[in-house]
Amino acid sequence: DQQVKQNSPSLSVQEGRISILNCDYTNSMFDYFLWYKKYPAEGPTFLISISSIKDKNEDGRFTVFLNKSAKHLSLHIVPSQPGDSAVYFCAANTNAGKSTFGDGTTLTVKP
Amino acid sequence: DSGVTQTPKHLITATGQRVTLRCSPRSGDLSVYWYQQSLDQGLQFLIHYYNGEERAKGNILERFSAQQFPDLHSELNLSSLELGDSALYFCASSGWTSGGVNTQYFGPGTRLTVL
């Protein structure tokens, strides 16, 4: 049973437009959510996070939205830039510190 | 640079062999996590150690084992290797605190190729 799902394996957007990456989860015990970005041949790097007591967190061009009732979170990147092209993983944490990752979405931003 | 180091960067070996992957966490981090990423797949959690003790196990095969030493570095041992074990193996560390705040810092990975 996959507790964290990223249903879109890939997403392609034009430079300057908005990129929206989605993530769904099933475990209501998750109380902290993170997004990681991964370039080829590198390890994932932390991008942005959100606590379950919030519904939005913003950091520059990146905003994460959390809808607890729908068990859904999304990452918005605006404006998208070619350097944003990477694989994006969402991860969900329990307060015991265990992280569960989704399978990732490959974002391609076209110039 | 995340501060997490992994060695070796690449490893090529034959089926049936045994290898050891090494990870040094960021200074001060007590938690070490191991993940496997096979071709075009997501990060599969293998195991988590906290200050030398095993804290959680994921989909780790019995042929695989890990440990965290007193100096907090960790080793992942893979034995009786099969072709399907070829993958990227990532180590991550975190300065875990209560409340679910668990930002993990990943190393560059070890690419294992089993021929």
PDB file of C-alpha atoms in Angstrom:
ATOM      1  CA  ASP A   1       0.000   0.000   0.000  1.00  0.00           C
ATOM      2  CA  GLN A   2       1.648   3.182  -1.208  1.00  0.00           C
ATOM      3  CA  GLN A   3       0.953   5.843   1.378  1.00  0.00           C
ATOM      4  CA  VAL A   4       2.326   8.747  -0.645  1.00  0.00           C
ATOM      5  CA  LYS A   5       1.458   8.993  -4.313  1.00  0.00           C
ATOM      6  CA  GLN A   6       2.548  11.308  -7.066  1.00  0.00           C
ATOM      7  CA  ASN A   7       0.211  10.314  -9.842  1.00  0.00           C
ATOM      8  CA  SER A   8       1.888  12.289 -12.607  1.00  0.00           C
ATOM      9  CA  PRO A   9       5.255  10.793 -13.551  1.00  0.00           C
ATOM     10  CA  SER A  10       6.059  13.798 -15.715  1.00  0.00           C
ATOM     11  CA  LEU A  11       5.051  17.387 -16.357  1.00  0.00           C
ATOM     12  CA  SER A  12       6.129  19.776 -19.092  1.00  0.00           C
ATOM     13  CA  VAL A  13       5.583  23.537 -18.903  1.00  0.00           C
ATOM     14  CA  GLN A  14       6.744  26.613 -20.767  1.00  0.00           C
ATOM     15  CA  GLU A  15       9.268  28.948 -19.178  1.00  0.00           C
ATOM     16  CA  GLY A  16       7.538  31.717 -17.267  1.00  0.00           C
ATOM     17  CA  ARG A  17       4.354  29.754 -16.680  1.00  0.00           C
ATOM     18  CA  ILE A  18       3.223  28.064 -13.492  1.00  0.00           C
ATOM     19  CA  SER A  19       4.222  24.494 -12.656  1.00  0.00           C
ATOM     20  CA  ILE A  20       1.893  22.577 -10.346  1.00  0.00           C
ATOM     21  CA  LEU A  21       3.063  19.284  -8.908  1.00  0.00           C
ATOM     22  CA  ASN A  22       0.623  17.175  -6.938  1.00  0.00           C
ATOM     23  CA  CYS A  23       0.896  14.635  -4.167  1.00  0.00           C
ATOM     24  CA  ASP A  24      -1.726  12.563  -2.355  1.00  0.00           C
ATOM     25  CA  TYR A  25      -1.370  10.671   0.880  1.00  0.00           C
ATOM     26  CA  THR A  26      -3.449   8.181   2.798  1.00  0.00           C
ATOM     27  CA  ASN A  27      -2.030   8.115   6.316  1.00  0.00           C
ATOM     28  CA  SER A  28      -3.706  10.658   8.574  1.00  0.00           C
ATOM     29  CA  MET A  29      -0.799  10.293  11.028  1.00  0.00           C
ATOM     30  CA  PHE A  30       1.445  12.281   8.712  1.00  0.00           C
ATOM     31  CA  ASP A  31       1.934  15.712  10.200  1.00  0.00           C
ATOM     32  CA  TYR A  32       4.769  17.249   8.228  1.00  0.00           C
ATOM     33  CA  PHE A  33       5.282  17.337   4.481  1.00  0.00           C
ATOM     34  CA  LEU A  34       8.351  18.155   2.446  1.00  0.00           C
ATOM     35  CA  TRP A  35       9.311  18.584  -1.182  1.00  0.00           C
ATOM     36  CA  TYR A  36      12.716  17.556  -2.471  1.00  0.00           C
ATOM     37  CA  LYS A  37      14.288  18.293  -5.824  1.00  0.00           C
ATOM     38  CA  LYS A  38      16.682  15.955  -7.555  1.00  0.00           C
ATOM     39  CA  TYR A  39      18.983  16.531 -10.500  1.00  0.00           C
ATOM     40  CA  PRO A  40      20.497  13.578 -12.385  1.00  0.00           C
ATOM     41  CA  ALA A  41      23.546  12.042 -10.727  1.00  0.00           C
ATOM     42  CA  GLU A  42      22.947  13.998  -7.509  1.00  0.00           C
ATOM     43  CA  GLY A  43      21.183  13.305  -4.250  1.00  0.00           C
ATOM     44  CA  PRO A  44      17.809  14.927  -3.525  1.00  0.00           C
ATOM     45  CA  THR A  45      17.918  18.370  -1.938  1.00  0.00           C
ATOM     46  CA  PHE A  46      15.343  19.848   0.393  1.00  0.00           C
ATOM     47  CA  LEU A  47      13.137  22.486  -1.212  1.00  0.00           C
ATOM     48  CA  ILE A  48      10.236  23.475   1.012  1.00  0.00           C
ATOM     49  CA  SER A  49       8.097  22.031   3.775  1.00  0.00           C
ATOM     50  CA  ILE A  50       4.758  22.549   5.479  1.00  0.00           C
ATOM     51  CA  SER A  51       3.366  21.580   8.831  1.00  0.00           C
ATOM     52  CA  SER A  52      -0.066  20.000   9.010  1.00  0.00           C
ATOM     53  CA  ILE A  53      -1.312  22.934  11.071  1.00  0.00           C
ATOM     54  CA  LYS A  54      -0.858  25.217   8.086  1.00  0.00           C
ATOM     55  CA  ASP A  55      -2.427  25.252   4.663  1.00  0.00           C
ATOM     56  CA  LYS A  56       0.188  27.284   2.816  1.00  0.00           C
ATOM     57  CA  ASN A  57       3.892  27.986   2.949  1.00  0.00           C
ATOM     58  CA  GLU A  58       5.693  30.257   0.556  1.00  0.00           C
ATOM     59  CA  ASP A  59       9.382  30.655  -0.211  1.00  0.00           C
ATOM     60  CA  GLY A  60      10.202  32.833  -3.167  1.00  0.00           C
ATOM     61  CA  ARG A  61       8.930  31.236  -6.352  1.00  0.00           C
ATOM     62  CA  PHE A  62       7.870  28.093  -4.490  1.00  0.00           C
ATOM     63  CA  THR A  63       4.584  27.671  -2.633  1.00  0.00           C
ATOM     64  CA  VAL A  64       3.275  24.511  -1.052  1.00  0.00           C
ATOM     65  CA  PHE A  65      -0.444  24.093  -0.377  1.00  0.00           C
ATOM     66  CA  LEU A  66      -1.914  21.505   1.954  1.00  0.00           C
ATOM     67  CA  ASN A  67      -5.522  20.328   1.937  1.00  0.00           C
ATOM     68  CA  LYS A  68      -5.817  18.035   4.936  1.00  0.00           C
ATOM     69  CA  SER A  69      -9.422  17.060   4.340  1.00  0.00           C
ATOM     70  CA  ALA A  70      -8.514  15.845   0.865  1.00  0.00           C
ATOM     71  CA  LYS A  71      -5.127  14.495   1.980  1.00  0.00           C
ATOM     72  CA  HIS A  72      -3.566  16.392  -0.879  1.00  0.00           C
ATOM     73  CA  LEU A  73      -0.643  18.725  -1.251  1.00  0.00           C
ATOM     74  CA  SER A  74       0.715  20.598  -4.181  1.00  0.00           C
ATOM     75  CA  LEU A  75       3.852  22.508  -5.072  1.00  0.00           C
ATOM     76  CA  HIS A  76       3.501  25.615  -7.211  1.00  0.00           C
ATOM     77  CA  ILE A  77       6.485  27.089  -8.984  1.00  0.00           C
ATOM     78  CA  VAL A  78       5.942  30.468 -10.540  1.00  0.00           C
ATOM     79  CA  PRO A  79       7.436  31.618 -12.778  1.00  0.00           C
ATOM     80  CA  SER A  80       8.998  28.365 -13.918  1.00  0.00           C
ATOM     81  CA  GLN A  81      12.559  28.489 -15.148  1.00  0.00           C
ATOM     82  CA  PRO A  82      14.566  25.991 -17.231  1.00  0.00           C
ATOM     83  CA  GLY A  83      16.812  25.395 -14.205  1.00  0.00           C
ATOM     84  CA  ASP A  84      13.782  24.043 -12.361  1.00  0.00           C
ATOM     85  CA  SER A  85      13.814  20.992 -14.633  1.00  0.00           C
ATOM     86  CA  ALA A  86      14.390  18.095 -12.253  1.00  0.00           C
ATOM     87  CA  VAL A  87      12.617  15.267 -10.473  1.00  0.00           C
ATOM     88  CA  TYR A  88      10.467  16.447  -7.572  1.00  0.00           C
ATOM     89  CA  PHE A  89       9.678  14.132  -4.671  1.00  0.00           C
ATOM     90  CA  CYS A  90       7.114  14.774  -2.015  1.00  0.00           C
ATOM     91  CA  ALA A  91       7.681  13.213   1.386  1.00  0.00           C
ATOM     92  CA  ALA A  92       5.489  12.834   4.430  1.00  0.00           C
ATOM     93  CA  ASN A  93       6.670  12.513   8.019  1.00  0.00           C
ATOM     94  CA  THR A  94       5.118  11.122  11.146  1.00  0.00           C
ATOM     95  CA  ASN A  95       6.073  12.661  14.467  1.00  0.00           C
ATOM     96  CA  ALA A  96       8.145   9.535  15.062  1.00  0.00           C
ATOM     97  CA  GLY A  97      10.450  10.854  12.376  1.00  0.00           C
ATOM     98  CA  LYS A  98       9.787   8.327   9.656  1.00  0.00           C
ATOM     99  CA  SER A  99       9.690   9.713   6.119  1.00  0.00           C
ATOM    100  CA  THR A 100       7.716   8.189   3.266  1.00  0.00           C
ATOM    101  CA  PHE A 101       8.513   9.363  -0.248  1.00  0.00           C
ATOM    102  CA  GLY A 102       6.438   9.446  -3.390  1.00  0.00           C
ATOM    103  CA  ASP A 103       7.802   8.081  -6.666  1.00  0.00           C
ATOM    104  CA  GLY A 104       8.616  11.522  -8.027  1.00  0.00           C
ATOM    105  CA  THR A 105       7.468  13.746 -10.873  1.00  0.00           C
ATOM    106  CA  THR A 106       9.870  14.762 -13.617  1.00  0.00           C
ATOM    107  CA  LEU A 107       9.396  18.434 -14.427  1.00  0.00           C
ATOM    108  CA  THR A 108      10.634  19.782 -17.741  1.00  0.00           C
ATOM    109  CA  VAL A 109      10.575  23.538 -18.237  1.00  0.00           C
ATOM    110  CA  LYS A 110      10.941  24.468 -21.894  1.00  0.00           C
ATOM    111  CA  PRO A 111      12.660  27.719 -22.865  1.00  0.00           C
TER     112      PRO A 111
ATOM    113  CA  ASP B   1      27.231  20.375  -0.800  1.00  0.00           C
ATOM    114  CA  SER B   2      24.904  18.729   1.704  1.00  0.00           C
ATOM    115  CA  GLY B   3      27.688  17.751   4.098  1.00  0.00           C
ATOM    116  CA  VAL B   4      26.833  14.062   3.712  1.00  0.00           C
ATOM    117  CA  THR B   5      29.555  11.976   2.107  1.00  0.00           C
ATOM    118  CA  GLN B   6      29.230   8.572   0.512  1.00  0.00           C
ATOM    119  CA  THR B   7      31.911   6.244  -0.750  1.00  0.00           C
ATOM    120  CA  PRO B   8      32.524   4.826  -3.200  1.00  0.00           C
ATOM    121  CA  LYS B   9      30.828   6.875  -5.882  1.00  0.00           C
ATOM    122  CA  HIS B  10      30.690   3.960  -8.304  1.00  0.00           C
ATOM    123  CA  LEU B  11      30.945   0.258  -7.702  1.00  0.00           C
ATOM    124  CA  ILE B  12      30.954  -2.506 -10.285  1.00  0.00           C
ATOM    125  CA  THR B  13      30.866  -6.079  -9.112  1.00  0.00           C
ATOM    126  CA  ALA B  14      29.648  -9.536 -10.089  1.00  0.00           C
ATOM    127  CA  THR B  15      26.630 -11.542  -9.042  1.00  0.00           C
ATOM    128  CA  GLY B  16      27.089 -13.418  -5.805  1.00  0.00           C
ATOM    129  CA  GLN B  17      29.591 -10.941  -4.416  1.00  0.00           C
ATOM    130  CA  ARG B  18      29.378  -8.805  -1.284  1.00  0.00           C
ATOM    131  CA  VAL B  19      29.932  -5.055  -1.084  1.00  0.00           C
ATOM    132  CA  THR B  20      29.952  -2.389   1.603  1.00  0.00           C
ATOM    133  CA  LEU B  21      28.739   1.151   1.073  1.00  0.00           C
ATOM    134  CA  ARG B  22      29.829   3.830   3.477  1.00  0.00           C
ATOM    135  CA  CYS B  23      28.145   7.027   4.623  1.00  0.00           C
ATOM    136  CA  SER B  24      29.308   9.877   6.837  1.00  0.00           C
ATOM    137  CA  PRO B  25      26.475  12.097   8.063  1.00  0.00           C
ATOM    138  CA  ARG B  26      26.560  15.853   8.476  1.00  0.00           C
ATOM    139  CA  SER B  27      28.363  16.990  11.564  1.00  0.00           C
ATOM    140  CA  GLY B  28      26.035  16.714  14.544  1.00  0.00           C
ATOM    141  CA  ASP B  29      23.333  14.662  12.820  1.00  0.00           C
ATOM    142  CA  LEU B  30      22.419  11.528  14.745  1.00  0.00           C
ATOM    143  CA  SER B  31      20.070   9.971  12.215  1.00  0.00           C
ATOM    144  CA  VAL B  32      21.170   8.104   9.116  1.00  0.00           C
ATOM    145  CA  TYR B  33      18.791   6.760   6.477  1.00  0.00           C
ATOM    146  CA  TRP B  34      19.480   4.467   3.537  1.00  0.00           C
ATOM    147  CA  TYR B  35      17.463   4.491   0.319  1.00  0.00           C
ATOM    148  CA  GLN B  36      17.561   2.523  -2.901  1.00  0.00           C
ATOM    149  CA  GLN B  37      16.635   4.072  -6.214  1.00  0.00           C
ATOM    150  CA  SER B  38      16.340   1.637  -9.087  1.00  0.00           C
ATOM    151  CA  LEU B  39      16.113   2.826 -12.686  1.00  0.00           C
ATOM    152  CA  ASP B  40      13.202   5.224 -13.195  1.00  0.00           C
ATOM    153  CA  GLN B  41      11.783   4.472  -9.776  1.00  0.00           C
ATOM    154  CA  GLY B  42      11.307   6.456  -6.638  1.00  0.00           C
ATOM    155  CA  LEU B  43      13.253   6.375  -3.421  1.00  0.00           C
ATOM    156  CA  GLN B  44      12.683   3.145  -1.561  1.00  0.00           C
ATOM    157  CA  PHE B  45      13.365   3.477   2.133  1.00  0.00           C
ATOM    158  CA  LEU B  46      15.620   0.723   3.421  1.00  0.00           C
ATOM    159  CA  ILE B  47      16.549   1.474   7.015  1.00  0.00           C
ATOM    160  CA  HIS B  48      16.948   4.237   9.604  1.00  0.00           C
ATOM    161  CA  TYR B  49      19.500   4.410  12.405  1.00  0.00           C
ATOM    162  CA  TYR B  50      19.497   6.910  15.222  1.00  0.00           C
ATOM    163  CA  ASN B  51      22.603   7.272  17.370  1.00  0.00           C
ATOM    164  CA  GLY B  52      23.696   3.723  16.703  1.00  0.00           C
ATOM    165  CA  GLU B  53      20.332   2.057  17.102  1.00  0.00           C
ATOM    166  CA  GLU B  54      18.027   0.768  14.417  1.00  0.00           C
ATOM    167  CA  ARG B  55      14.847   2.844  14.427  1.00  0.00           C
ATOM    168  CA  ALA B  56      12.864   1.742  11.408  1.00  0.00           C
ATOM    169  CA  LYS B  57      13.041  -0.797   8.637  1.00  0.00           C
ATOM    170  CA  GLY B  58      11.561  -0.500   5.207  1.00  0.00           C
ATOM    171  CA  ASN B  59      11.705  -2.873   2.264  1.00  0.00           C
ATOM    172  CA  ILE B  60      15.181  -4.105   3.045  1.00  0.00           C
ATOM    173  CA  LEU B  61      16.098  -7.575   1.833  1.00  0.00           C
ATOM    174  CA  GLU B  62      17.510 -10.136   4.242  1.00  0.00           C
ATOM    175  CA  ARG B  63      20.679 -10.158   2.112  1.00  0.00           C
ATOM    176  CA  PHE B  64      21.190  -6.518   3.089  1.00  0.00           C
ATOM    177  CA  SER B  65      22.257  -5.256   6.480  1.00  0.00           C
ATOM    178  CA  ALA B  66      23.383  -1.985   7.945  1.00  0.00           C
ATOM    179  CA  GLN B  67      24.941  -0.555  11.055  1.00  0.00           C
ATOM    180  CA  GLN B  68      25.804   2.795  12.542  1.00  0.00           C
ATOM    181  CA  PHE B  69      29.066   3.097  14.413  1.00  0.00           C
ATOM    182  CA  PRO B  70      29.916   5.140  17.533  1.00  0.00           C
ATOM    183  CA  ASP B  71      31.377   7.896  15.362  1.00  0.00           C
ATOM    184  CA  LEU B  72      27.940   7.963  13.635  1.00  0.00           C
ATOM    185  CA  HIS B  73      29.108   6.868  10.229  1.00  0.00           C
ATOM    186  CA  SER B  74      27.067   4.076   8.716  1.00  0.00           C
ATOM    187  CA  GLU B  75      27.684   1.148   6.435  1.00  0.00           C
ATOM    188  CA  LEU B  76      25.249  -0.726   4.223  1.00  0.00           C
ATOM    189  CA  ASN B  77      26.289  -4.273   3.452  1.00  0.00           C
ATOM    190  CA  LEU B  78      24.856  -6.001   0.401  1.00  0.00           C
ATOM    191  CA  SER B  79      25.576  -9.694  -0.026  1.00  0.00           C
ATOM    192  CA  SER B  80      24.819 -12.470  -2.535  1.00  0.00           C
ATOM    193  CA  LEU B  81      24.333  -9.718  -5.069  1.00  0.00           C
ATOM    194  CA  GLU B  82      21.875 -10.167  -7.908  1.00  0.00           C
ATOM    195  CA  LEU B  83      21.473  -8.276 -11.166  1.00  0.00           C
ATOM    196  CA  GLY B  84      18.378  -6.603  -9.768  1.00  0.00           C
ATOM    197  CA  ASP B  85      20.387  -5.000  -6.976  1.00  0.00           C
ATOM    198  CA  SER B  86      21.920  -2.613  -9.483  1.00  0.00           C
ATOM    199  CA  ALA B  87      20.729   0.794  -8.372  1.00  0.00           C
ATOM    200  CA  LEU B  88      21.651   4.095  -6.817  1.00  0.00           C
ATOM    201  CA  TYR B  89      21.979   3.875  -3.068  1.00  0.00           C
ATOM    202  CA  PHE B  90      21.517   7.094  -1.163  1.00  0.00           C
ATOM    203  CA  CYS B  91      22.331   7.886   2.389  1.00  0.00           C
ATOM    204  CA  ALA B  92      20.699  10.800   4.174  1.00  0.00           C
ATOM    205  CA  SER B  93      21.169  12.303   7.578  1.00  0.00           C
ATOM    206  CA  SER B  94      19.012  14.520   9.713  1.00  0.00           C
ATOM    207  CA  GLY B  95      19.084  16.367  12.971  1.00  0.00           C
ATOM    208  CA  TRP B  96      15.762  14.948  13.933  1.00  0.00           C
ATOM    209  CA  THR B  97      13.692  16.763  16.479  1.00  0.00           C
ATOM    210  CA  SER B  98      10.288  15.944  17.838  1.00  0.00           C
ATOM    211  CA  GLY B  99       7.198  17.110  16.025  1.00  0.00           C
ATOM    212  CA  GLY B 100       7.911  15.503  12.704  1.00  0.00           C
ATOM    213  CA  VAL B 101      10.463  18.072  11.556  1.00  0.00           C
ATOM    214  CA  ASN B 102      12.812  15.789   9.756  1.00  0.00           C
ATOM    215  CA  THR B 103      14.546  17.471   6.872  1.00  0.00           C
ATOM    216  CA  GLN B 104      16.920  14.951   5.414  1.00  0.00           C
ATOM    217  CA  TYR B 105      20.180  15.908   3.759  1.00  0.00           C
ATOM    218  CA  PHE B 106      21.208  13.487   1.081  1.00  0.00           C
ATOM    219  CA  GLY B 107      24.608  12.354  -0.018  1.00  0.00           C
ATOM    220  CA  PRO B 108      25.533  12.123  -3.702  1.00  0.00           C
ATOM    221  CA  GLY B 109      24.808   8.410  -3.799  1.00  0.00           C
ATOM    222  CA  THR B 110      26.693   5.254  -4.716  1.00  0.00           C
ATOM    223  CA  ARG B 111      25.917   3.754  -8.089  1.00  0.00           C
ATOM    224  CA  LEU B 112      26.113  -0.015  -7.844  1.00  0.00           C
ATOM    225  CA  THR B 113      26.309  -2.077 -11.007  1.00  0.00           C
ATOM    226  CA  VAL B 114      26.063  -5.844 -10.699  1.00  0.00           C
ATOM    227  CA  LEU B 115      27.216  -7.724 -13.797  1.00  0.00           C
TER     228      LEU B 115
END
